[in-house]
Amino acid sequence: MLKKPAERLNNMKTILVTGGAGFIGSAVIRHIINDTEFKVINVDKLTYAGNLESLEEIAANDRYSFEQIDICNSAEIKAVLEQYQPDIIMHLAAESHVDRSIDGPGEFIQTNIVGTYTLLEQARDYWSQLQSVKKAEFRFHHISTDEVYGDLPHPDDLDSSLVTVGDALPLFTETSSYAPSSPYSVSKASSDHLVRAWHRTYGLPTLITNCSNNYGPYHFPEKLIPLIILNALEGKPLPVYGKGNQIRDWLYVEDHARALVLVATKGKIAETYNIGGHNEKQNIDVVNTICDLLEQLVPAKPVGVEKYKDLISYVQDRAGHDLRYAIDASKIFKDLGWKPEESFESGIKKTVQWYLANHQWCANVQDGSYQRERLGVC
Ligand SMILES: NC(=O)c1ccc[n+]([C@@H]2O[C@H](COP(=O)([O-])OP(=O)(O)OC[C@H]3O[C@@H](n4cnc5c(N)ncnc54)[C@H](O)[C@@H]3O)[C@@H](O)[C@H]2O)c1
């Protein structure tokens, strides 16, 4: 027999998501509200990367709440845990842009390491006081990156007549050694170690996922794919680092969101799951694909531009740039049945179409006007 709505609301799990106004966090929250019955609390500081407009379609839902909180503020984290009594914490809040971490590592150390430590300590305190059933079911899910593993051999380093991209080359598995290269990946690696230690030492029920590069709608326009789309439409140079041969394993963000909620609710405590898209692409191939799509979708180009590809501009490589990342996602498939639904071809087309239809979102997030004008926060 179907439960009455009020009863259903009472039995429903409550998930606290940190960083829910960011690119991946907002996809997770849209998925939770649209496809599950869970309640969700979005805890986000609203840095330049956090945009509540990305959540506009679900913001009025009575299963959604927002709290503007810095995860480094232990008193506010304590209060929000006491108020909402979550069953699951999904921790996505982070500084996430590698170039910014090279220019100014301090914020990355603060949010990604000190913030994760603060959250773990408050979660431990909250969890240790829960009643037995709720305590046994509680989970702390830490969302991390494949960049903690450093980089992998690149086909250009090998005899190129024998290997093609992705063929017979090693992949990151859950047992790969940590060898982070940038201040960003070091800060994420440190946070992973903290999470494992809080499980091993204090018994906090934790899970970790390490994912490859995401792409899709609502991605802040400083990252490669939205930057290339928007620059091309404005006739600006399309910056490509070094030779453009860096390989990333691209995953459509909505596939990642499904994987994360599955791990948070069905994953085994203390386990790590690698998540990837089986889409190894060189950066230059990604840029060329976007240019080809724009040729079809927006043939009328800015004045003086004959072909979008003419805008490609090779720039000095990023310091310490990792050459290749690639994920073996067989464990999450075997244990939890997850696999990506989107191919790179279908996902990148959807992404380009989304940016073409959402110029205003891009303008608003770049100047912060949505939050200032509609919500009175900055
Ligand atoms: N984007 C990717 O390709 C990718 C891949 C693998 C893993 N990850 C991880 O996934 C998580 C989310 O990544 P993203 O791309 O959505 O990042 P993002 O930069 O788009 O969003 C980060 C969010 O965290 C919030 N935030 C930052 N500092 C905070 C603080 N001190 N307190 C509270 N909130 C704070 C921001 O306001 C923003 O909403 C990160 O932990 C990142 O390391 C990202």
XYZ file of C-alpha atoms and ligand atoms in Angstrom:
422
model
C 0.000 0.000 0.000
C 1.311 3.484 -0.866
C 2.237 5.613 2.137
C 0.455 8.934 2.695
C 2.590 11.961 1.669
C 3.194 13.111 5.278
C 4.408 9.633 6.307
C 6.635 9.437 3.241
C 8.246 12.786 4.100
C 9.020 11.576 7.624
C 10.699 8.353 6.431
C 12.678 10.048 3.740
C 16.465 10.264 3.898
C 17.989 13.704 4.321
C 21.183 14.413 2.396
C 23.411 17.367 3.204
C 25.393 18.380 0.106
C 28.353 20.758 0.483
C 29.238 22.787 -2.611
C 25.754 22.303 -4.027
C 25.809 25.614 -5.914
C 28.822 24.494 -7.965
C 28.967 22.671 -11.279
C 28.761 19.064 -10.038
C 26.972 19.798 -6.747
C 24.092 21.505 -8.569
C 23.765 18.481 -10.903
C 23.657 16.216 -7.830
C 20.925 18.340 -6.219
C 18.835 18.549 -9.408
C 19.116 14.738 -9.677
C 18.132 14.187 -6.014
C 15.087 16.461 -6.280
C 13.978 15.320 -9.747
C 14.647 11.574 -9.484
C 14.461 10.564 -5.790
C 12.277 11.266 -2.756
C 15.143 12.470 -0.552
C 15.370 15.852 1.104
C 18.477 17.890 0.417
C 20.255 20.715 2.233
C 22.685 22.690 0.149
C 25.555 24.091 2.269
C 27.590 26.479 0.160
C 29.712 29.564 0.817
C 28.880 30.948 -2.654
C 32.387 31.703 -3.854
C 32.790 33.001 -7.431
C 32.147 29.359 -8.527
C 28.860 28.924 -6.657
C 25.719 30.005 -8.460
C 22.214 29.567 -7.090
C 20.789 30.228 -10.556
C 21.965 26.706 -11.457
C 19.340 25.453 -8.984
C 16.488 27.712 -10.029
C 14.379 24.863 -11.465
C 14.232 23.047 -8.082
C 14.676 25.929 -5.596
C 10.965 26.132 -4.713
C 10.662 22.407 -3.953
C 9.782 21.783 -0.295
C 12.423 19.024 -0.098
C 15.203 21.580 -0.829
C 16.878 24.027 1.599
C 19.862 26.308 1.213
C 22.313 27.542 3.878
C 25.084 29.968 2.976
C 27.900 28.603 5.152
C 31.686 28.283 4.871
C 32.713 24.675 5.608
C 35.680 26.076 7.587
C 33.245 27.583 10.117
C 32.842 24.806 12.688
C 30.115 26.554 14.735
C 27.883 27.021 11.689
C 28.504 23.478 10.469
C 27.622 22.156 13.928
C 24.397 24.173 13.954
C 23.319 23.041 10.487
C 23.910 19.370 11.390
C 21.858 19.764 14.561
C 19.065 21.571 12.748
C 18.650 19.220 9.772
C 19.824 15.849 11.242
C 21.132 14.475 7.903
C 21.449 10.749 7.179
C 24.156 11.321 4.570
C 26.751 14.033 3.963
C 27.989 14.377 0.379
C 31.061 16.600 0.482
C 31.749 18.425 -2.794
C 32.687 21.937 -1.616
C 36.169 22.771 -2.831
C 38.306 25.193 -4.720
C 38.527 23.333 -8.022
C 40.430 25.219 -10.717
C 44.049 24.054 -11.202
C 45.234 27.352 -12.759
C 43.901 29.323 -9.774
C 45.705 26.901 -7.418
C 48.991 27.688 -9.165
C 48.406 31.456 -8.903
C 47.241 31.314 -5.265
C 47.383 28.001 -3.376
C 46.259 29.436 0.003
C 42.491 29.164 -0.590
C 42.953 25.565 -1.770
C 44.780 24.575 1.404
C 42.146 26.371 3.483
C 38.953 25.035 1.896
C 40.078 21.647 0.602
C 42.181 20.579 3.601
C 41.134 22.703 6.609
C 37.498 22.759 5.424
C 37.397 18.959 5.008
C 39.008 18.551 8.440
C 36.407 20.882 9.993
C 33.553 19.014 8.340
C 34.943 15.620 9.405
C 35.264 16.735 13.010
C 31.731 18.124 13.118
C 30.376 15.042 11.324
C 32.155 12.793 13.849
C 30.709 14.720 16.779
C 27.194 14.636 15.274
C 27.414 10.935 14.266
C 28.745 9.821 17.659
C 25.603 11.192 19.339
C 23.065 9.606 16.958
C 20.656 6.879 18.079
C 21.718 3.345 17.098
C 19.692 2.804 13.873
C 20.407 6.256 12.463
C 24.043 5.951 13.559
C 24.449 2.607 11.787
C 23.012 4.026 8.561
C 24.946 7.338 8.550
C 27.456 7.943 5.727
C 30.041 10.597 4.922
C 30.766 10.571 1.174
C 33.834 12.516 0.080
C 33.927 13.523 -3.594
C 37.428 13.617 -5.050
C 39.325 13.601 -8.308
C 41.513 11.297 -10.414
C 44.154 14.064 -10.298
C 45.309 12.689 -6.905
C 46.992 9.835 -8.822
C 49.280 12.138 -10.847
C 49.586 11.264 -14.533
C 49.796 8.160 -16.685
C 52.014 7.205 -19.641
C 50.971 9.048 -22.807
C 50.868 7.403 -26.251
C 53.267 10.089 -27.564
C 55.897 8.701 -25.163
C 55.638 5.248 -26.721
C 56.088 3.873 -30.220
C 53.096 5.546 -31.860
C 52.997 2.915 -34.626
C 52.121 0.336 -31.968
C 49.602 2.176 -29.819
C 46.589 4.333 -30.424
C 45.126 6.671 -27.823
C 43.881 4.640 -24.860
C 44.931 1.303 -26.346
C 46.673 -1.070 -23.906
C 47.891 1.814 -21.766
C 47.526 1.674 -17.979
C 44.465 3.181 -16.254
C 43.964 4.524 -12.716
C 42.419 1.966 -10.390
C 41.301 2.351 -6.779
C 44.705 1.023 -5.670
C 46.863 3.338 -7.811
C 49.490 5.219 -5.766
C 48.909 8.849 -4.935
C 51.302 11.202 -6.796
C 49.547 14.592 -7.097
C 51.247 17.316 -9.148
C 49.466 20.662 -8.605
C 48.478 22.574 -5.457
C 44.865 21.638 -6.319
C 45.515 17.899 -6.607
C 47.743 17.934 -3.506
C 44.970 19.575 -1.503
C 42.445 16.991 -2.739
C 44.878 14.121 -2.009
C 45.339 15.489 1.521
C 41.581 15.608 2.036
C 41.263 11.968 0.848
C 43.881 10.942 3.433
C 42.023 12.821 6.166
C 38.776 11.037 5.282
C 40.440 7.591 5.352
C 42.089 8.390 8.690
C 38.758 9.493 10.212
C 37.322 6.115 9.251
C 40.290 4.071 10.416
C 40.893 5.978 13.661
C 37.397 7.008 14.721
C 35.199 4.574 12.785
C 33.348 7.373 10.938
C 31.450 5.591 8.107
C 33.099 7.143 5.053
C 33.180 6.504 1.301
C 35.391 8.155 -1.324
C 34.906 8.561 -5.059
C 37.630 9.719 -7.463
C 36.318 10.971 -10.776
C 37.740 12.056 -14.107
C 37.074 15.407 -15.851
C 33.404 16.382 -15.967
C 31.675 18.440 -18.646
C 28.106 19.544 -19.307
C 25.624 22.340 -18.539
C 26.210 24.945 -15.778
C 30.030 24.658 -15.950
C 31.720 27.905 -14.886
C 33.136 29.548 -18.041
C 36.786 29.448 -16.884
C 37.021 25.686 -17.582
C 38.188 24.388 -20.984
C 34.917 23.366 -22.659
C 32.691 26.380 -21.770
C 35.627 28.745 -22.308
C 36.176 27.444 -25.842
C 32.457 27.615 -26.708
C 32.034 31.178 -25.424
C 35.308 32.505 -26.869
C 34.512 31.019 -30.288
C 31.081 32.669 -30.333
C 32.725 36.020 -29.560
C 35.535 35.559 -32.111
C 38.184 35.510 -29.363
C 41.324 33.298 -29.381
C 40.793 29.671 -28.295
C 43.717 29.079 -25.908
C 45.222 25.570 -26.019
C 48.034 24.692 -23.600
C 51.346 23.424 -25.067
C 50.762 21.059 -27.990
C 47.188 20.349 -26.883
C 48.026 16.652 -26.557
C 47.036 16.312 -22.860
C 44.554 13.453 -22.490
C 41.565 13.584 -20.153
C 38.804 10.997 -19.639
C 35.625 13.076 -20.087
C 32.443 12.263 -18.152
C 29.065 13.947 -18.662
C 28.146 15.630 -15.365
C 24.677 14.042 -15.110
C 26.256 10.569 -15.347
C 28.561 11.598 -12.491
C 25.624 12.863 -10.406
C 23.846 9.486 -10.779
C 27.016 7.645 -9.777
C 27.488 9.834 -6.706
C 23.971 9.360 -5.344
C 24.286 5.604 -5.974
C 27.567 5.423 -4.042
C 26.234 7.625 -1.223
C 23.152 5.426 -0.742
C 24.337 1.935 -1.797
C 28.151 1.999 -1.626
C 30.056 -0.075 0.917
C 31.511 1.825 3.884
C 35.282 2.454 3.707
C 35.404 1.681 -0.029
C 36.766 3.884 -2.798
C 35.112 3.924 -6.233
C 36.736 5.360 -9.351
C 34.305 7.002 -11.781
C 35.141 7.672 -15.427
C 33.552 8.149 -18.811
C 35.593 5.747 -21.016
C 36.219 8.837 -23.158
C 39.930 9.530 -23.456
C 40.403 12.606 -25.643
C 43.306 14.929 -26.314
C 42.479 18.557 -25.458
C 43.057 19.617 -29.063
C 40.544 17.005 -30.260
C 37.966 18.355 -27.791
C 38.559 21.888 -29.112
C 38.284 20.724 -32.735
C 35.045 18.863 -31.971
C 33.524 22.009 -30.448
C 34.589 24.038 -33.507
C 33.007 21.448 -35.848
C 29.744 21.538 -33.861
C 29.672 25.341 -33.925
C 30.227 25.298 -37.711
C 26.964 23.282 -37.977
C 24.955 25.021 -35.249
C 26.112 28.638 -35.652
C 27.378 29.056 -39.224
C 27.061 32.876 -38.977
C 30.387 33.764 -37.371
C 31.700 36.981 -35.823
C 33.067 39.517 -38.321
C 36.522 38.544 -39.622
C 36.267 34.854 -38.630
C 36.278 32.449 -41.558
C 36.467 29.167 -39.609
C 36.175 28.690 -35.834
C 39.334 26.548 -35.927
C 41.303 29.598 -37.170
C 40.843 31.002 -33.645
C 42.891 28.194 -32.032
C 45.901 29.731 -30.319
C 48.625 27.584 -28.723
C 49.797 29.127 -25.433
C 52.612 28.316 -23.019
C 51.897 25.072 -21.198
C 50.659 25.072 -17.589
C 53.464 24.509 -15.035
C 53.608 20.845 -13.979
C 50.807 19.929 -16.411
C 49.787 16.253 -16.150
C 49.808 14.603 -19.569
C 47.270 11.835 -19.267
C 44.454 10.778 -16.938
C 42.285 7.719 -17.544
C 40.002 5.790 -15.219
C 39.272 2.101 -14.876
C 35.616 2.304 -13.775
C 35.053 -1.467 -13.645
C 34.635 -1.652 -9.845
C 31.634 0.698 -9.658
C 30.059 -1.198 -12.579
C 30.682 -4.603 -10.993
C 29.650 -3.641 -7.436
C 26.863 -1.110 -8.042
C 25.882 -1.546 -11.705
C 26.740 2.040 -12.730
C 27.957 2.936 -16.179
C 27.827 6.205 -18.117
C 24.781 6.677 -20.352
C 26.178 9.540 -22.430
C 28.811 9.059 -25.159
C 31.241 11.946 -25.675
C 29.627 12.688 -29.046
C 26.101 12.979 -27.608
C 27.236 14.749 -24.417
C 29.343 17.397 -26.109
C 26.540 18.184 -28.570
C 24.067 18.628 -25.685
C 26.608 20.807 -23.884
C 27.226 23.117 -26.848
C 23.462 23.410 -27.410
C 22.954 24.240 -23.721
C 25.501 27.078 -23.826
C 23.917 28.439 -27.007
C 20.547 28.540 -25.238
C 21.865 29.966 -21.952
C 23.914 33.077 -22.730
C 22.235 34.884 -19.851
C 23.333 32.273 -17.266
C 26.922 32.704 -18.482
C 26.746 36.495 -18.214
C 25.094 36.339 -14.772
C 27.604 33.922 -13.243
C 30.530 35.887 -14.576
C 29.385 39.159 -13.021
C 27.547 37.643 -10.015
C 24.403 39.611 -10.816
C 21.852 36.805 -10.179
C 22.884 36.393 -6.559
C 23.193 40.142 -5.955
C 19.886 41.143 -7.508
C 17.584 38.205 -6.800
C 18.845 36.963 -3.461
C 20.611 39.887 -1.849
C 23.769 37.826 -1.261
C 27.231 38.349 -2.692
N 34.897 19.433 -12.194
C 35.504 18.266 -12.356
O 35.817 17.866 -13.484
C 35.791 17.376 -11.165
C 36.252 16.093 -11.386
C 36.462 15.250 -10.279
C 36.215 15.693 -8.994
N 35.785 16.974 -8.811
C 35.507 17.393 -7.413
O 34.107 17.588 -7.322
C 33.811 18.633 -6.422
C 32.936 19.682 -7.098
O 33.624 20.177 -8.239
P 32.977 21.300 -9.153
O 33.608 21.227 -10.478
O 31.505 21.248 -9.035
O 33.518 22.614 -8.402
P 32.988 24.115 -8.503
O 34.219 24.961 -8.350
O 32.115 24.299 -9.689
O 32.060 24.275 -7.211
C 32.577 24.304 -5.909
C 31.473 24.781 -4.979
O 32.002 24.776 -3.641
C 31.641 25.996 -3.016
N 32.656 26.315 -2.014
C 33.957 26.638 -2.229
N 34.563 26.890 -1.069
C 33.648 26.678 -0.089
C 33.687 26.750 1.323
N 34.800 27.097 1.977
N 32.563 26.462 2.019
C 31.422 26.105 1.379
N 31.325 26.046 0.040
C 32.434 26.314 -0.686
C 31.597 27.012 -4.141
O 30.817 28.156 -3.788
C 30.994 26.207 -5.268
O 29.584 26.244 -5.232
C 35.153 19.200 -5.946
O 35.441 18.626 -4.696
C 36.134 18.714 -7.004
O 37.409 18.529 -6.449
C 35.563 17.827 -9.853
